[in-house]
Short mmCIF file of C-alpha atoms and ligand atoms in Angstrom, two decimals:
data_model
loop_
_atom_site.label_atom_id
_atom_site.label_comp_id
_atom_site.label_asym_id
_atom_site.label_seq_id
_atom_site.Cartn_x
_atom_site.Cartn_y
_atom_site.Cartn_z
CA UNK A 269 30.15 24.53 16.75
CA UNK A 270 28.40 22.34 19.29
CA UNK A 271 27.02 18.90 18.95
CA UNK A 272 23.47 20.76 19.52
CA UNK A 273 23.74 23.62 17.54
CA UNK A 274 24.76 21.45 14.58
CA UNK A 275 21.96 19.14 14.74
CA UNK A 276 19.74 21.87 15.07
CA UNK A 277 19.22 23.26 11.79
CA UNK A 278 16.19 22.11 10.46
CA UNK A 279 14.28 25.64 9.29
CA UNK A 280 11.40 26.13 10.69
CA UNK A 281 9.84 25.47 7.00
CA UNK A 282 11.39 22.44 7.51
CA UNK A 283 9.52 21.40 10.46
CA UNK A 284 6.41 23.03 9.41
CA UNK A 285 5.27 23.17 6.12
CA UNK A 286 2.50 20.73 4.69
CA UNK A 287 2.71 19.34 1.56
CA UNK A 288 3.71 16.26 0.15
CA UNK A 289 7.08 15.98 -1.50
CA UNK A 290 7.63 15.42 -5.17
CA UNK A 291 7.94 12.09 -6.04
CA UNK A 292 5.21 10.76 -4.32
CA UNK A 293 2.23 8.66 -5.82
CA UNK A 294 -0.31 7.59 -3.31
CA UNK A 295 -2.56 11.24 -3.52
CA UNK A 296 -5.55 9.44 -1.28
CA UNK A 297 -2.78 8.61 1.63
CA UNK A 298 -4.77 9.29 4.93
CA UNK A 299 -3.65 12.23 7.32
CA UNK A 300 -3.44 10.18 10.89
CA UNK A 301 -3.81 10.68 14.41
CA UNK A 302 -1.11 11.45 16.46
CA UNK A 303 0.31 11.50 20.08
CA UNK A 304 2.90 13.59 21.58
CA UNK A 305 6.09 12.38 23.27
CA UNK A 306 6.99 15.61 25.16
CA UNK A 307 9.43 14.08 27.24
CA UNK A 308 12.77 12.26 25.88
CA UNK A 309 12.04 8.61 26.72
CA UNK A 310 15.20 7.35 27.79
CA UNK A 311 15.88 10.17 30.32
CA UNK A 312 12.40 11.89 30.85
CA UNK A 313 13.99 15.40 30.26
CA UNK A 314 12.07 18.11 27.91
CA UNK A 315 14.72 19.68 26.47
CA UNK A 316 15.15 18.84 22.70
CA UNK A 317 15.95 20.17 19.23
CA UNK A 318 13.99 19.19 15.66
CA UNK A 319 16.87 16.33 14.44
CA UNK A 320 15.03 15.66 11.12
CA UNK A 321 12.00 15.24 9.06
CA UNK A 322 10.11 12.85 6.69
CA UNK A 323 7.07 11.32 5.29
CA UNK A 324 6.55 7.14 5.26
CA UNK A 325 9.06 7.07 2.16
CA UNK A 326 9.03 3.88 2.32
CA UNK A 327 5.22 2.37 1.94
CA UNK A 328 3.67 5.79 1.57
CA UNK A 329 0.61 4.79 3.88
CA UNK A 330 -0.13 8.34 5.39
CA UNK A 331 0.59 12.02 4.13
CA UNK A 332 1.71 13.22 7.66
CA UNK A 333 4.73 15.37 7.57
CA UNK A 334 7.03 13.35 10.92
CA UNK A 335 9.49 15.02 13.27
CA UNK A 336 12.21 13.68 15.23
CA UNK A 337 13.85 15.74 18.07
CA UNK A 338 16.94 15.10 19.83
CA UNK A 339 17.47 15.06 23.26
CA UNK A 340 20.14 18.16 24.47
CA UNK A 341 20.83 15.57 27.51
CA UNK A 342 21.32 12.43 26.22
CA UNK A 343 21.56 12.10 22.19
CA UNK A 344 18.58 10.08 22.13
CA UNK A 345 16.40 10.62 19.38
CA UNK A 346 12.57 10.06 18.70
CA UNK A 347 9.61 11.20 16.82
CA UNK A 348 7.49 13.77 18.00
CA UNK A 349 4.41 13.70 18.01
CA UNK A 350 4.25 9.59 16.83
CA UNK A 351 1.29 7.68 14.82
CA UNK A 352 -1.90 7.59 17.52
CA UNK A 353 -2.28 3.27 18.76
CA UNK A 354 -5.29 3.08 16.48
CA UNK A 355 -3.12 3.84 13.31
CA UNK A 356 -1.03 0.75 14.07
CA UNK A 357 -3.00 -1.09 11.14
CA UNK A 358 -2.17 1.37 9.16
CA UNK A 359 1.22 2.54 9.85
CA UNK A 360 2.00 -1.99 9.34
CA UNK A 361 -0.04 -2.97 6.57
CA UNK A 362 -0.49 -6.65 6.05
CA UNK A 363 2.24 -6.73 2.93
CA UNK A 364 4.79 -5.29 5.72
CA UNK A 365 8.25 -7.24 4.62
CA UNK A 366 8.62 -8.33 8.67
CA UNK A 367 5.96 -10.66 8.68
CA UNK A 368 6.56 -12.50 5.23
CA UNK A 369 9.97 -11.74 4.46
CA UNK A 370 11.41 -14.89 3.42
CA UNK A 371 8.27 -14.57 0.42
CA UNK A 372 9.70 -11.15 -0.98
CA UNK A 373 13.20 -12.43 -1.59
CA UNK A 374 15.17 -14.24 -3.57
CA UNK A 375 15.86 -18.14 -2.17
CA UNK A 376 19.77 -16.89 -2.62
CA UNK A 377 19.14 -13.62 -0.30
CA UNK A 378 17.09 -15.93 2.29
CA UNK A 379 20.12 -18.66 2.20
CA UNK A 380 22.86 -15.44 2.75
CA UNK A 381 20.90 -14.28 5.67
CA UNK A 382 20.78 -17.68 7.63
CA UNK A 383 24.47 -17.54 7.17
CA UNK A 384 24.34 -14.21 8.37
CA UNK A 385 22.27 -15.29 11.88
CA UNK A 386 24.30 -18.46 12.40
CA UNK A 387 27.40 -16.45 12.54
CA UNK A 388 25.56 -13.72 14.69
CA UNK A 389 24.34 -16.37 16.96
CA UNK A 390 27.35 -18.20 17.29
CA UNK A 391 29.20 -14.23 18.38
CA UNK A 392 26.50 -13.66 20.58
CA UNK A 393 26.62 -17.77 22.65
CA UNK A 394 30.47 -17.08 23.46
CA UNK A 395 29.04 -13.99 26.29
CA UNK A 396 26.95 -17.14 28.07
CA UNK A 397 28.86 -19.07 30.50
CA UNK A 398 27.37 -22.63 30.10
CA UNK A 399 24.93 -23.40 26.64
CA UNK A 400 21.88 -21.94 27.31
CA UNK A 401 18.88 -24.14 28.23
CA UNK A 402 16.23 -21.92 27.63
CA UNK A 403 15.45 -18.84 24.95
CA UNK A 404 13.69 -16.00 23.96
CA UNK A 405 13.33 -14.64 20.29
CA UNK A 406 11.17 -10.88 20.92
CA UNK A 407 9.99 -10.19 17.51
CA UNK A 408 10.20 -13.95 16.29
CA UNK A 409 8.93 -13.53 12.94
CA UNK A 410 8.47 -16.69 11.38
CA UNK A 411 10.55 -18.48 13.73
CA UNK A 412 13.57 -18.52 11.88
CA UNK A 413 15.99 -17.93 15.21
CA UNK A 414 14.06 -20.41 17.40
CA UNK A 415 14.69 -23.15 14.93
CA UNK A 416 18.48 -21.82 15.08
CA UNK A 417 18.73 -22.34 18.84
CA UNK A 418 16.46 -26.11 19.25
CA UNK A 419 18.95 -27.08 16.45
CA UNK A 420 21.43 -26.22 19.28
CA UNK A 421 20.27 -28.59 22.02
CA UNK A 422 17.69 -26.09 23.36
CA UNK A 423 14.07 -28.02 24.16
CA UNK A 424 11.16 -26.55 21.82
CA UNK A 425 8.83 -25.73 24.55
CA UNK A 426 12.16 -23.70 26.19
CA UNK A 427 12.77 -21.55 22.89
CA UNK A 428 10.26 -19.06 23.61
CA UNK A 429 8.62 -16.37 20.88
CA UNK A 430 6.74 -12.85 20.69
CA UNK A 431 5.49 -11.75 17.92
CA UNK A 432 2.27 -9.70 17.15
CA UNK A 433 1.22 -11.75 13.62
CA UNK A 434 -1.57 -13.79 14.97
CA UNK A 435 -1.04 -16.06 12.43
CA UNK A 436 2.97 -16.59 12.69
CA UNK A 437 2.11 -17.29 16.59
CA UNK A 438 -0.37 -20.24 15.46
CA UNK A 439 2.08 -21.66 13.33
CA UNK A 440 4.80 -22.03 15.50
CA UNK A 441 2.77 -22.78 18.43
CA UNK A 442 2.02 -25.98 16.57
CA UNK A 443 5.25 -27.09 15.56
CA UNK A 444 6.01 -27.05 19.54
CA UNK A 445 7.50 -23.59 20.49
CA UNK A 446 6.48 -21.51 23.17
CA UNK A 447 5.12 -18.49 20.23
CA UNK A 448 2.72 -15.64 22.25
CA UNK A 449 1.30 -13.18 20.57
CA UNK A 450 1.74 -10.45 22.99
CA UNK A 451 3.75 -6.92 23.78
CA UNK A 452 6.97 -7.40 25.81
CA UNK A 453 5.13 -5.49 28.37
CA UNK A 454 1.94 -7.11 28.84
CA UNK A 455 3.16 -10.76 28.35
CA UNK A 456 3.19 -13.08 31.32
CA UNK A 457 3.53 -16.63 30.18
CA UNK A 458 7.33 -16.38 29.97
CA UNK A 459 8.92 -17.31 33.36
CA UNK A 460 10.74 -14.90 35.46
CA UNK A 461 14.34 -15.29 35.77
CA UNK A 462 13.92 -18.01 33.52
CA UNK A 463 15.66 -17.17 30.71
CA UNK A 464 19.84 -17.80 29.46
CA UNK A 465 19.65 -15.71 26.27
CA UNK A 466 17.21 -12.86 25.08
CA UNK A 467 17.42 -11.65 21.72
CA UNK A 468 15.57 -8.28 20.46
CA UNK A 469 16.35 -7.48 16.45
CA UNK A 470 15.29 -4.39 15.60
CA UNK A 471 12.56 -4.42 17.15
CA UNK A 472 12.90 -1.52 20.18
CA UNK A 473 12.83 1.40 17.88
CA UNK A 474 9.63 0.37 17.12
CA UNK A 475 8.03 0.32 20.46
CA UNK A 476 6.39 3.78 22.95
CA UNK A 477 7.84 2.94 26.01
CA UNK A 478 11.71 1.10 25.43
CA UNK A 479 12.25 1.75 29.37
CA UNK A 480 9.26 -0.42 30.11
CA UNK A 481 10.68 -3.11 27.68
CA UNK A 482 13.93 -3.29 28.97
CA UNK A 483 12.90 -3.73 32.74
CA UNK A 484 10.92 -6.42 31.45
CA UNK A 485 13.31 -8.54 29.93
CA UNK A 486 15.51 -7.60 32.74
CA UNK A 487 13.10 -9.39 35.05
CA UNK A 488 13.00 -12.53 32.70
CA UNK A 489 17.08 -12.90 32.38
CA UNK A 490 18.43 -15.72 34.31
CA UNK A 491 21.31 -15.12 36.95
CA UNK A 492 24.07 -15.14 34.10
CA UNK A 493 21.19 -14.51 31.25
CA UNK A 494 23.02 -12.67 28.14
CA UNK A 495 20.71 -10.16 26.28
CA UNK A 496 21.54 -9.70 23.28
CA UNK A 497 19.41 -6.34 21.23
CA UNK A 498 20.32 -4.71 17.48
CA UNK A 499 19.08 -1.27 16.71
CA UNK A 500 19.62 1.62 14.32
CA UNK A 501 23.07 3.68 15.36
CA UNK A 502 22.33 7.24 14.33
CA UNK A 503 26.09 7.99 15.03
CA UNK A 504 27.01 6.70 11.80
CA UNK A 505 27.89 7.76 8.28
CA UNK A 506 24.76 6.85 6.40
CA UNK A 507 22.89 8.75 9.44
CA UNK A 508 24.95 11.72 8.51
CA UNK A 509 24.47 12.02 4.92
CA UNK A 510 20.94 11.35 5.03
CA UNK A 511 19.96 13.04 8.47
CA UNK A 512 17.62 15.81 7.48
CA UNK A 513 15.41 13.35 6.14
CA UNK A 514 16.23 10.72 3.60
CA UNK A 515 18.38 8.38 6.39
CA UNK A 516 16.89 4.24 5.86
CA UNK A 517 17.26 4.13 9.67
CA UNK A 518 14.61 6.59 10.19
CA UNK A 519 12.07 4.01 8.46
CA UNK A 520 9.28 6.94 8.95
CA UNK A 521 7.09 6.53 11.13
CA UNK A 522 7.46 3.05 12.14
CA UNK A 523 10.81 4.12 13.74
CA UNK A 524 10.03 5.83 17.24
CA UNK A 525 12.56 5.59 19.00
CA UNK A 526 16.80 6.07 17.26
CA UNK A 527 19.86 5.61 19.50
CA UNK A 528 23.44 6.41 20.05
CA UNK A 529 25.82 3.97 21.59
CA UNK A 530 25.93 5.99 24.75
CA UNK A 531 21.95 6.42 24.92
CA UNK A 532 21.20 3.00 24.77
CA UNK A 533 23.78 2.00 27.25
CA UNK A 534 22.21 4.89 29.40
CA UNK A 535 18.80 3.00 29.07
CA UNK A 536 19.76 -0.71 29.18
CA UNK A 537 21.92 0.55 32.64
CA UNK A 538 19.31 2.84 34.06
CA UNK A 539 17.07 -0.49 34.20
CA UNK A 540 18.90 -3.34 35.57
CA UNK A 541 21.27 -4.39 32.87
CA UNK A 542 24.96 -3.59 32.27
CA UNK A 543 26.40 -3.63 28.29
CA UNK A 544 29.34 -6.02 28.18
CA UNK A 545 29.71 -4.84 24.42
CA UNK A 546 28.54 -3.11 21.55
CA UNK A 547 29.64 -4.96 18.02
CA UNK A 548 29.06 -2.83 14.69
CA UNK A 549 27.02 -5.11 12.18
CA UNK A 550 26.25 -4.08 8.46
CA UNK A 551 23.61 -1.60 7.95
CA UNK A 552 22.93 -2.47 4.75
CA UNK A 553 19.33 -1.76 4.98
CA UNK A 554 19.63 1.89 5.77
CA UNK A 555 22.11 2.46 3.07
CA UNK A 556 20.11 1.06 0.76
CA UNK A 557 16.38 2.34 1.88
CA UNK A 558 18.15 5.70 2.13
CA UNK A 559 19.76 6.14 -1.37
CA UNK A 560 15.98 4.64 -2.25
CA UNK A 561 14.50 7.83 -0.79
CA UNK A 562 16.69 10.29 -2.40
CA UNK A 563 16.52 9.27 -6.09
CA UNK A 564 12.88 9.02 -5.62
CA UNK A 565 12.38 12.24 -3.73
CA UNK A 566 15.30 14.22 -3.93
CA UNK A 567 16.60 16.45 -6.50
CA UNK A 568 17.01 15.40 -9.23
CA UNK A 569 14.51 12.66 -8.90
CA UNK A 570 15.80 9.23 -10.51
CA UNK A 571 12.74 6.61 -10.14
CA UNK A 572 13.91 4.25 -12.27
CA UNK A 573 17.34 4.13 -10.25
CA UNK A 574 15.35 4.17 -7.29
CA UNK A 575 13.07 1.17 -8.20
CA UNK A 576 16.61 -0.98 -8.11
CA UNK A 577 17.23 0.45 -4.55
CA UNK A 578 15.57 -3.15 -2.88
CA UNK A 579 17.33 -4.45 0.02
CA UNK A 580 15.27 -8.02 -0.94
CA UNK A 581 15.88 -7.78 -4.51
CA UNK A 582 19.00 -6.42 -5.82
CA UNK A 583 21.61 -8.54 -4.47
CA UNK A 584 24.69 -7.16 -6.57
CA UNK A 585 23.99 -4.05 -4.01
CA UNK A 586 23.01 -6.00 -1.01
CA UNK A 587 26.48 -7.61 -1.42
CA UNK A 588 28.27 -4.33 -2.46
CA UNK A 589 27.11 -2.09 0.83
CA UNK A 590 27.24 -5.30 3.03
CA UNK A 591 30.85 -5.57 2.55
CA UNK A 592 31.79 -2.31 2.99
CA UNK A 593 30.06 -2.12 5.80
CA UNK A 594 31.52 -5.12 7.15
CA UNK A 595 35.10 -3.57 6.25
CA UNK A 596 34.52 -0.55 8.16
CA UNK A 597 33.42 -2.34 11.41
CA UNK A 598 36.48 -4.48 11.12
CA UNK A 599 38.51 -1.16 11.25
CA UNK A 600 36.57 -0.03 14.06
CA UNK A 601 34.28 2.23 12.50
CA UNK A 602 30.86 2.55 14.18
CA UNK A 603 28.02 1.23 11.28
CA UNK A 604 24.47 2.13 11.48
CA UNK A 605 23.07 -1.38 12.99
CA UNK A 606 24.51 -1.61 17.12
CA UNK A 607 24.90 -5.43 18.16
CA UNK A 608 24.38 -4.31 22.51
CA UNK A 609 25.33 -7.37 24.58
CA UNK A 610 23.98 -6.67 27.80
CA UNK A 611 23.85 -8.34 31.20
CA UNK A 612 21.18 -8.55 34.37
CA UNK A 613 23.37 -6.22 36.79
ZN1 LIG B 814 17.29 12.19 27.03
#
């Protein structure tokens, strides 16, 4: 069987049908607008099967039934047709964990993951040649990586910040940083060729166009500038078990855009970068969001068991999928969160 023909088997039912699974509770959920992505956005070619299907399992903030094709020339994945720009609002409410996440968990979980990013960050200096003098955090959240790096020798107003949480921006803006509230591609107050390291968590599967971003922070990488970007693997085990439609990764419809090792190399070296590596990180997330999904949706339907599915509360799991995750990458296994070190070609 070929890698196409065995991703494409969702039935046409599958792809189709309109009505909202059992399981879920919000009845007045909105039906929104779409757009369609015709074209595969990493290589621009049409050809595609349906890859998998789902409804916002996660917050429940629209009854839309989602698609995601695959591209039969690349691997990439993304969903087709995605949430219109106006739904944006919708689709991130303002309770969405990115924004306030160190308020939804426990002061153990938020101590764990700054041990987490310090070892990260520490992986991620050894690419750069010389300590870099100036950064860039896309998707800064509450700041927590630009602290990191001034605590590092790097000067405040050089530790620079995106993020689209107006008030997050203000914040940091006053402490000293150099926090925008802008898209990757519309920002201009970060200097060209002025940056030594670029980091982008999770944050390009979110966005329409990930070619435009990449050229972007192509243009803004220093000589020897290390960028450094984590996204969803789909060529993993958790993808696999949950691929029709339960998968974490998917994280429906907030999730546009899903990669493979080889498709995001493809993209990152069709615009001006070269991958120096690709490190396998835990996925705990997606195990966790996905096994979530199925108790509450799935047959037989377990809410209960699924209420203790929390990535941000239940840290007996957190730990438990973590490590085995972390055990598997250490054998070489490919995870379902991609650590890409790239470099300006
Ligand atoms: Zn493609």
């Amino acid at each position: 069987m070929s890698v196409h023909t065995r991703h494409a088997e969702l039935t046409s039912s599958e792809c189709f049908v309109d009505s909202l699974p059992s399981g879920w509770v919000r009845a007045d959920a909105p039906m929104l607008a779409t757009t369609p992505v015709p074209n595969c956005p990493v290589c621009d070619r049409e050809a595609s099967d349906p890859y998998a299907f789902g409804y916002d399992y996660e917050l429940e903030t629209c009854r839309n039934r989602w698609l995601f094709e695959r591209c039969r020339a690349c691997s990439h994945v993304w969903l087709n047709p995605r949430p219109a720009i106006e739904t944006l609002s919708t689709i991130y409410p303002p309770n969405y964990y990115a924004y306030n996440y160190d308020d939804q968990v426990s002061p153990l979980a938020v101590q764990a993951k700054q041990w987490i990013d310090r070892v990260k960050m520490a992986g991620i200096r050894k690419a750069l040649p010389a300590p870099a003098k100036s950064f860039l955090d896309i998707g800064c959240g509450n700041g927590r990586l630009l602290r990191a790096m001034h605590q590092l020798g790097v000067d405040q107003q050089r530790c620079y910040g995106l993020e689209l949480d107006e008030g997050v921006v203000q914040n940091l803006f006053s402490q000293g940083y150099s926090a925008y509230c802008d898209r990757v591609e519309d920002c201009t107050k970060v200097p060209e060729t002025g940056i030594d390291l670029a980091t982008m968590f999770h944050v390009i599967e979110h966005v329409d166009n990930p070619g435009a971003v990449v050229e972007r922070v192509a243009g803004w990488l220093s000589e020897d500038g290390v960028f450094a970007l984590e996204t969803p693997n789909v060529q993993s085990l958790d993808c696999r078990l949950g691929r029709r439609t339960f998968w974490g990764g998917y994280h429906i419809p907030r999730h546009w855009n899903l990669f493979t090792p080889a498709s995001i190399t493809q993209l990152l070296e069709s615009r001006g970068m070269r991958v120096v590596d690709i490190r396998y990180q835990s996925g705990h997330s997606f195990w966790i969001y996905g096994l979530h999904h199925w108790l509450r949706y799935g047959q037989p339907r377990l809410p209960r068991l699924a209420n203790l599915c929390n990535p941000f509360r239940n840290l007996p799991l957190l730990a438990l999928v973590t490590g085995f995750d972390r055990l598997r990458a250490a054998l070489g296994m490919k995870t379902s969160a991609m650590l890409v070190i790239a470099k300006k070609r």
